[in-house]
C-alpha cells in the first residue's frame, strides 16, 4: 500500500472526487485548453512560445487534455500465479496532441483526492517510457495515441560484463548493479531500488555470474529465491515483492474481474479459496 497523508485520508472519508495528472518529458509549451500552442508575435517576424515545466503533476496534462489513460500492471506474468518473474507494466494514453514530445519521453501518472475546498498531495500512479505513438486528426483536433512501458523493459538486455565484483555475488549487490544499469540512454543513470526491497532481502543468497542471461532473467532468479517477483513501483523504483509479503486483502486468488476463485466447499458448505 502507498503511504498517504492525513489530509488525503480526511478528504477521502467525506464527499470527494479524484483528479488525475499526466506528465510527459520534463518540459513543454504553454497551450490553450484545446491544446493549441500559445504564441506571441506574428510572421514574418519571430514567433515566440513559452517553455513550461511539465515534470511536476501541478503542470501536467489534466482531464481537459486527456481522453483516456489505461494502465496494466500485474504482479503475475499473464495473470497466472507464479514466482521468479520480473513483470513489466504498460500504459495506453489517448490525448490532445501536445507540442514537441521527445522520443522515449518519461510518462508519469498522478492522482489526488479533492472535495472542492481542499486538495491532497499528488500520489504517484506509475512511471513509463514512450514506446510507440500515433497521431491522427479528428474533429478539428490532433489526437495522440501513446503506448509506454515501465522501466522493467530496460532490463531486457544482456547482463553486463563486470570486472568490479567477485562472483558468486551477494543478491543485494547484484540487484543494485542491475538497477544501476537499467538506463534509457547509455550515458545516463539507472533507476533507484525501492527501500522495501532491502528489508525483504535478508537471506544473503549468492549468485554466479549470469553469463548468457539478460538482467531481467537474473532478477527473476533472485525473485524465485525469495518466492516473489520484481515489479516497478508506482514511483518508478525497482521493487521485490514476496508472495508471503502481500497485504492480506490480496492474498486470495482472484479472476481478472476481481472475483475470488472458489476451489470447492468444506463439509459445512463454506467456500474454499487458495491463499497466496
mmCIF file of C-alpha atoms in Angstrom:
data_model
loop_
_atom_site.group_PDB
_atom_site.id
_atom_site.type_symbol
_atom_site.label_atom_id
_atom_site.label_comp_id
_atom_site.label_asym_id
_atom_site.label_seq_id
_atom_site.Cartn_x
_atom_site.Cartn_y
_atom_site.Cartn_z
ATOM 1 C CA UNK A 1 0.000 0.000 0.000
ATOM 2 C CA UNK A 2 1.187 3.545 -0.752
ATOM 3 C CA UNK A 3 1.657 5.970 2.104
ATOM 4 C CA UNK A 4 -0.745 8.920 2.036
ATOM 5 C CA UNK A 5 -1.068 11.987 4.230
ATOM 6 C CA UNK A 6 -3.640 12.630 6.927
ATOM 7 C CA UNK A 7 -5.172 15.249 4.615
ATOM 8 C CA UNK A 8 -5.640 12.576 1.936
ATOM 9 C CA UNK A 9 -7.364 10.248 4.399
ATOM 10 C CA UNK A 10 -9.541 13.045 5.792
ATOM 11 C CA UNK A 11 -10.752 14.187 2.368
ATOM 12 C CA UNK A 12 -11.290 10.589 1.273
ATOM 13 C CA UNK A 13 -13.563 9.962 4.261
ATOM 14 C CA UNK A 14 -16.038 12.637 3.122
ATOM 15 C CA UNK A 15 -17.651 13.660 -0.147
ATOM 16 C CA UNK A 16 -14.840 13.732 -2.679
ATOM 17 C CA UNK A 17 -13.659 13.050 -6.200
ATOM 18 C CA UNK A 18 -10.332 12.293 -7.834
ATOM 19 C CA UNK A 19 -8.214 14.382 -10.180
ATOM 20 C CA UNK A 20 -5.550 12.963 -12.480
ATOM 21 C CA UNK A 21 -2.422 14.426 -13.982
ATOM 22 C CA UNK A 22 -0.069 13.059 -16.637
ATOM 23 C CA UNK A 23 3.399 14.479 -17.175
ATOM 24 C CA UNK A 24 5.341 13.695 -20.336
ATOM 25 C CA UNK A 25 9.002 14.596 -20.556
ATOM 26 C CA UNK A 26 10.486 17.395 -18.499
ATOM 27 C CA UNK A 27 9.244 20.430 -20.415
ATOM 28 C CA UNK A 28 6.658 21.542 -22.928
ATOM 29 C CA UNK A 29 4.949 24.609 -24.372
ATOM 30 C CA UNK A 30 2.171 26.750 -22.923
ATOM 31 C CA UNK A 31 -1.085 25.742 -24.632
ATOM 32 C CA UNK A 32 -4.784 26.639 -24.638
ATOM 33 C CA UNK A 33 -7.492 24.318 -23.272
ATOM 34 C CA UNK A 34 -7.891 22.996 -26.827
ATOM 35 C CA UNK A 35 -4.235 22.057 -26.908
ATOM 36 C CA UNK A 36 -3.098 24.834 -29.256
ATOM 37 C CA UNK A 37 0.332 26.324 -28.597
ATOM 38 C CA UNK A 38 0.082 29.918 -27.353
ATOM 39 C CA UNK A 39 2.386 32.130 -29.415
ATOM 40 C CA UNK A 40 3.415 35.776 -29.254
ATOM 41 C CA UNK A 41 4.286 37.790 -32.355
ATOM 42 C CA UNK A 42 3.425 37.278 -36.000
ATOM 43 C CA UNK A 43 5.225 36.020 -39.085
ATOM 44 C CA UNK A 44 7.443 37.010 -40.845
ATOM 45 C CA UNK A 45 8.891 38.190 -37.537
ATOM 46 C CA UNK A 46 9.968 35.665 -34.948
ATOM 47 C CA UNK A 47 7.081 33.820 -33.293
ATOM 48 C CA UNK A 48 7.687 33.035 -29.628
ATOM 49 C CA UNK A 49 6.093 30.332 -27.476
ATOM 50 C CA UNK A 50 6.584 29.922 -23.743
ATOM 51 C CA UNK A 51 8.514 26.913 -22.451
ATOM 52 C CA UNK A 52 6.926 25.468 -19.308
ATOM 53 C CA UNK A 53 7.780 22.753 -16.815
ATOM 54 C CA UNK A 54 5.718 19.583 -17.308
ATOM 55 C CA UNK A 55 7.780 17.436 -14.984
ATOM 56 C CA UNK A 56 5.583 18.095 -11.936
ATOM 57 C CA UNK A 57 1.946 16.995 -11.560
ATOM 58 C CA UNK A 58 0.749 20.566 -10.995
ATOM 59 C CA UNK A 59 1.822 21.440 -14.540
ATOM 60 C CA UNK A 60 0.894 18.103 -16.135
ATOM 61 C CA UNK A 61 -1.886 17.305 -18.574
ATOM 62 C CA UNK A 62 -5.290 17.158 -16.913
ATOM 63 C CA UNK A 63 -8.800 15.976 -17.782
ATOM 64 C CA UNK A 64 -9.313 18.747 -20.356
ATOM 65 C CA UNK A 65 -6.480 17.287 -22.458
ATOM 66 C CA UNK A 66 -6.882 13.569 -21.707
ATOM 67 C CA UNK A 67 -9.386 11.301 -23.432
ATOM 68 C CA UNK A 68 -8.312 8.047 -21.789
ATOM 69 C CA UNK A 69 -5.497 6.637 -19.653
ATOM 70 C CA UNK A 70 -5.411 2.845 -19.274
ATOM 71 C CA UNK A 71 -2.728 1.038 -17.275
ATOM 72 C CA UNK A 72 -1.891 -2.632 -16.872
ATOM 73 C CA UNK A 73 0.384 -3.597 -14.013
ATOM 74 C CA UNK A 74 0.073 -7.151 -12.741
ATOM 75 C CA UNK A 75 2.040 -8.944 -10.060
ATOM 76 C CA UNK A 76 1.981 -12.193 -12.038
ATOM 77 C CA UNK A 77 3.043 -12.679 -15.659
ATOM 78 C CA UNK A 78 -0.056 -13.275 -17.813
ATOM 79 C CA UNK A 79 -2.154 -13.141 -14.646
ATOM 80 C CA UNK A 80 -1.157 -16.698 -13.664
ATOM 81 C CA UNK A 81 0.182 -17.241 -10.120
ATOM 82 C CA UNK A 82 3.945 -17.732 -10.340
ATOM 83 C CA UNK A 83 7.210 -16.595 -8.800
ATOM 84 C CA UNK A 84 10.610 -15.846 -10.257
ATOM 85 C CA UNK A 85 9.425 -13.176 -12.695
ATOM 86 C CA UNK A 86 10.296 -9.558 -13.390
ATOM 87 C CA UNK A 87 6.934 -8.225 -14.506
ATOM 88 C CA UNK A 88 6.562 -5.192 -16.782
ATOM 89 C CA UNK A 89 3.601 -2.815 -16.814
ATOM 90 C CA UNK A 90 2.329 -0.574 -19.593
ATOM 91 C CA UNK A 91 0.082 2.415 -20.217
ATOM 92 C CA UNK A 92 -2.103 3.430 -23.163
ATOM 93 C CA UNK A 93 -2.930 7.131 -23.417
ATOM 94 C CA UNK A 94 -5.213 8.955 -25.842
ATOM 95 C CA UNK A 95 -5.000 12.730 -25.574
ATOM 96 C CA UNK A 96 -4.881 16.050 -27.376
ATOM 97 C CA UNK A 97 -1.556 16.092 -29.182
ATOM 98 C CA UNK A 98 0.863 18.258 -27.179
ATOM 99 C CA UNK A 99 3.774 20.138 -28.621
ATOM 100 C CA UNK A 100 7.171 18.574 -29.192
ATOM 101 C CA UNK A 101 7.211 15.351 -27.157
ATOM 102 C CA UNK A 102 10.701 13.784 -27.298
ATOM 103 C CA UNK A 103 11.356 10.154 -28.181
ATOM 104 C CA UNK A 104 11.398 7.734 -25.240
ATOM 105 C CA UNK A 105 9.939 10.514 -23.098
ATOM 106 C CA UNK A 106 9.184 9.746 -19.475
ATOM 107 C CA UNK A 107 5.475 9.475 -18.628
ATOM 108 C CA UNK A 108 4.419 9.871 -15.003
ATOM 109 C CA UNK A 109 0.862 9.383 -13.744
ATOM 110 C CA UNK A 110 -0.516 11.033 -10.610
ATOM 111 C CA UNK A 111 -3.810 11.127 -8.733
ATOM 112 C CA UNK A 112 -5.109 13.257 -5.882
ATOM 113 C CA UNK A 113 -8.359 13.465 -3.932
ATOM 114 C CA UNK A 114 -10.279 16.760 -3.694
ATOM 115 C CA UNK A 115 -13.535 17.977 -2.168
ATOM 116 C CA UNK A 116 -13.994 21.412 -3.723
ATOM 117 C CA UNK A 117 -12.234 23.368 -0.985
ATOM 118 C CA UNK A 118 -9.215 21.182 -0.262
ATOM 119 C CA UNK A 119 -6.858 19.023 -2.295
ATOM 120 C CA UNK A 120 -4.489 16.303 -1.138
ATOM 121 C CA UNK A 121 -0.947 15.709 -2.281
ATOM 122 C CA UNK A 122 -0.370 14.118 -5.676
ATOM 123 C CA UNK A 123 0.120 10.353 -5.314
ATOM 124 C CA UNK A 124 2.310 8.594 -7.949
ATOM 125 C CA UNK A 125 0.419 6.050 -10.057
ATOM 126 C CA UNK A 126 3.200 4.803 -12.318
ATOM 127 C CA UNK A 127 6.214 5.810 -14.399
ATOM 128 C CA UNK A 128 6.534 4.713 -18.033
ATOM 129 C CA UNK A 129 8.571 5.468 -21.147
ATOM 130 C CA UNK A 130 7.117 6.055 -24.604
ATOM 131 C CA UNK A 131 7.449 3.059 -26.902
ATOM 132 C CA UNK A 132 5.076 3.864 -29.782
ATOM 133 C CA UNK A 133 2.997 6.856 -30.792
ATOM 134 C CA UNK A 134 0.358 7.541 -33.422
ATOM 135 C CA UNK A 135 -1.075 10.951 -34.254
ATOM 136 C CA UNK A 136 -4.386 11.411 -36.068
ATOM 137 C CA UNK A 137 -6.678 14.330 -36.880
ATOM 138 C CA UNK A 138 -10.306 14.165 -35.756
ATOM 139 C CA UNK A 139 -12.980 16.809 -35.232
ATOM 140 C CA UNK A 140 -10.554 19.602 -35.989
ATOM 141 C CA UNK A 141 -8.113 18.393 -33.355
ATOM 142 C CA UNK A 142 -4.852 16.483 -33.424
ATOM 143 C CA UNK A 143 -5.167 13.320 -31.320
ATOM 144 C CA UNK A 144 -2.126 11.478 -29.983
ATOM 145 C CA UNK A 145 -2.147 7.801 -29.011
ATOM 146 C CA UNK A 146 0.825 6.742 -26.915
ATOM 147 C CA UNK A 147 1.883 3.360 -25.556
ATOM 148 C CA UNK A 148 4.527 3.273 -22.879
ATOM 149 C CA UNK A 149 6.215 0.591 -20.793
ATOM 150 C CA UNK A 150 7.698 0.857 -17.343
ATOM 151 C CA UNK A 151 11.394 0.584 -16.579
ATOM 152 C CA UNK A 152 11.351 -3.216 -16.343
ATOM 153 C CA UNK A 153 11.925 -3.411 -20.096
ATOM 154 C CA UNK A 154 15.240 -1.623 -19.535
ATOM 155 C CA UNK A 155 16.432 -4.929 -18.050
ATOM 156 C CA UNK A 156 15.803 -6.764 -21.328
ATOM 157 C CA UNK A 157 19.478 -6.591 -22.262
ATOM 158 C CA UNK A 158 22.372 -8.946 -21.634
ATOM 159 C CA UNK A 159 23.856 -8.905 -18.164
ATOM 160 C CA UNK A 160 26.845 -6.535 -18.461
ATOM 161 C CA UNK A 161 30.434 -7.661 -18.269
ATOM 162 C CA UNK A 162 31.542 -6.985 -14.722
ATOM 163 C CA UNK A 163 35.152 -6.542 -13.638
ATOM 164 C CA UNK A 164 34.118 -4.688 -10.494
ATOM 165 C CA UNK A 165 32.770 -7.584 -8.437
ATOM 166 C CA UNK A 166 33.842 -11.072 -7.440
ATOM 167 C CA UNK A 167 31.374 -13.880 -8.140
ATOM 168 C CA UNK A 168 29.393 -15.589 -6.662
ATOM 169 C CA UNK A 169 27.858 -12.193 -5.854
ATOM 170 C CA UNK A 170 25.620 -11.253 -2.922
ATOM 171 C CA UNK A 171 21.994 -10.890 -4.025
ATOM 172 C CA UNK A 172 21.641 -7.273 -2.826
ATOM 173 C CA UNK A 173 24.786 -6.247 -4.664
ATOM 174 C CA UNK A 174 23.556 -7.879 -7.871
ATOM 175 C CA UNK A 175 20.177 -6.136 -7.655
ATOM 176 C CA UNK A 176 21.863 -2.761 -7.159
ATOM 177 C CA UNK A 177 24.240 -3.457 -10.053
ATOM 178 C CA UNK A 178 21.303 -4.309 -12.326
ATOM 179 C CA UNK A 179 19.350 -1.215 -11.248
ATOM 180 C CA UNK A 180 22.385 0.971 -11.962
ATOM 181 C CA UNK A 181 22.480 -0.448 -15.493
ATOM 182 C CA UNK A 182 18.767 -0.056 -16.291
ATOM 183 C CA UNK A 183 19.242 3.054 -18.431
ATOM 184 C CA UNK A 184 17.206 4.848 -21.081
ATOM 185 C CA UNK A 185 20.385 6.338 -22.560
ATOM 186 C CA UNK A 186 23.811 4.647 -22.402
ATOM 187 C CA UNK A 187 25.380 7.703 -20.798
ATOM 188 C CA UNK A 188 22.527 8.240 -18.350
ATOM 189 C CA UNK A 189 21.857 6.939 -14.880
ATOM 190 C CA UNK A 190 19.968 3.839 -13.831
ATOM 191 C CA UNK A 191 16.895 3.569 -11.629
ATOM 192 C CA UNK A 192 16.514 3.521 -7.867
ATOM 193 C CA UNK A 193 15.717 0.466 -5.766
ATOM 194 C CA UNK A 194 12.669 0.659 -3.515
ATOM 195 C CA UNK A 195 13.926 0.548 0.119
ATOM 196 C CA UNK A 196 11.356 -2.162 0.895
ATOM 197 C CA UNK A 197 13.373 -4.478 -1.340
ATOM 198 C CA UNK A 198 16.344 -4.348 1.027
ATOM 199 C CA UNK A 199 14.065 -5.023 4.012
ATOM 200 C CA UNK A 200 12.909 -8.224 2.315
ATOM 201 C CA UNK A 201 16.305 -9.467 1.086
ATOM 202 C CA UNK A 202 17.789 -10.718 4.342
ATOM 203 C CA UNK A 203 18.852 -14.266 3.402
ATOM 204 C CA UNK A 204 22.169 -13.266 1.848
ATOM 205 C CA UNK A 205 21.973 -15.583 -1.171
ATOM 206 C CA UNK A 206 24.877 -15.544 -3.608
ATOM 207 C CA UNK A 207 24.644 -15.993 -7.376
ATOM 208 C CA UNK A 208 27.137 -16.894 -10.062
ATOM 209 C CA UNK A 209 27.825 -14.526 -12.953
ATOM 210 C CA UNK A 210 24.687 -14.880 -15.135
ATOM 211 C CA UNK A 211 26.634 -15.084 -18.395
ATOM 212 C CA UNK A 212 24.343 -15.514 -21.383
ATOM 213 C CA UNK A 213 21.310 -14.248 -19.465
ATOM 214 C CA UNK A 214 19.571 -10.889 -19.519
ATOM 215 C CA UNK A 215 19.420 -8.631 -16.483
ATOM 216 C CA UNK A 216 15.695 -9.311 -16.335
ATOM 217 C CA UNK A 217 16.317 -13.062 -16.186
ATOM 218 C CA UNK A 218 18.858 -12.500 -13.413
ATOM 219 C CA UNK A 219 16.238 -10.561 -11.458
ATOM 220 C CA UNK A 220 13.885 -13.490 -11.936
ATOM 221 C CA UNK A 221 16.427 -15.878 -10.415
ATOM 222 C CA UNK A 222 16.768 -13.679 -7.347
ATOM 223 C CA UNK A 223 12.996 -13.226 -7.089
ATOM 224 C CA UNK A 224 12.486 -17.000 -7.156
ATOM 225 C CA UNK A 225 14.822 -17.392 -4.185
ATOM 226 C CA UNK A 226 12.524 -15.100 -2.201
ATOM 227 C CA UNK A 227 9.276 -16.652 -3.501
ATOM 228 C CA UNK A 228 8.340 -13.429 -5.206
ATOM 229 C CA UNK A 229 8.548 -11.227 -8.269
ATOM 230 C CA UNK A 230 10.209 -7.967 -9.180
ATOM 231 C CA UNK A 231 7.985 -5.104 -10.297
ATOM 232 C CA UNK A 232 8.364 -1.382 -10.894
ATOM 233 C CA UNK A 233 6.699 0.590 -8.102
ATOM 234 C CA UNK A 234 4.292 3.497 -8.765
ATOM 235 C CA UNK A 235 7.187 5.889 -8.177
ATOM 236 C CA UNK A 236 9.336 4.121 -10.800
ATOM 237 C CA UNK A 237 11.614 2.162 -8.462
ATOM 238 C CA UNK A 238 12.681 -1.477 -8.712
ATOM 239 C CA UNK A 239 10.863 -3.455 -6.041
ATOM 240 C CA UNK A 240 10.874 -7.093 -4.931
ATOM 241 C CA UNK A 241 7.524 -8.317 -3.615
ATOM 242 C CA UNK A 242 7.255 -11.734 -1.982
ATOM 243 C CA UNK A 243 4.033 -13.723 -2.161
ATOM 244 C CA UNK A 244 4.339 -14.033 1.619
ATOM 245 C CA UNK A 245 4.621 -10.248 1.902
ATOM 246 C CA UNK A 246 1.438 -9.349 0.000
ATOM 247 C CA UNK A 247 -1.135 -7.397 2.017
ATOM 248 C CA UNK A 248 -3.928 -9.593 3.447
ATOM 249 C CA UNK A 249 -6.568 -8.229 1.091
ATOM 250 C CA UNK A 250 -4.620 -9.514 -1.925
ATOM 251 C CA UNK A 251 -3.724 -12.977 -0.688
ATOM 252 C CA UNK A 252 -6.717 -14.754 -2.204
ATOM 253 C CA UNK A 253 -6.540 -15.788 -5.860
ATOM 254 C CA UNK A 254 -8.920 -13.700 -7.954
ATOM 255 C CA UNK A 255 -10.089 -13.514 -11.559
ATOM 256 C CA UNK A 256 -9.161 -10.544 -13.742
ATOM 257 C CA UNK A 257 -12.506 -9.012 -12.738
ATOM 258 C CA UNK A 258 -11.578 -9.199 -9.066
ATOM 259 C CA UNK A 259 -13.835 -12.081 -8.065
ATOM 260 C CA UNK A 260 -12.420 -14.658 -5.640
ATOM 261 C CA UNK A 261 -11.786 -18.035 -7.263
ATOM 262 C CA UNK A 262 -13.677 -20.800 -5.425
ATOM 263 C CA UNK A 263 -11.909 -24.192 -5.421
ATOM 264 C CA UNK A 264 -14.533 -26.184 -3.546
ATOM 265 C CA UNK A 265 -16.554 -26.304 -0.354
ATOM 266 C CA UNK A 266 -15.988 -27.629 3.145
ATOM 267 C CA UNK A 267 -18.232 -30.222 4.777
ATOM 268 C CA UNK A 268 -20.127 -27.293 6.288
ATOM 269 C CA UNK A 269 -20.726 -25.774 2.860
ATOM 270 C CA UNK A 270 -18.214 -22.922 3.182
ATOM 271 C CA UNK A 271 -16.289 -21.839 0.101
ATOM 272 C CA UNK A 272 -12.614 -22.813 -0.136
ATOM 273 C CA UNK A 273 -10.082 -20.324 -1.526
ATOM 274 C CA UNK A 274 -6.342 -20.589 -2.146
ATOM 275 C CA UNK A 275 -4.258 -18.130 -0.167
ATOM 276 C CA UNK A 276 -1.215 -16.797 -1.981
#
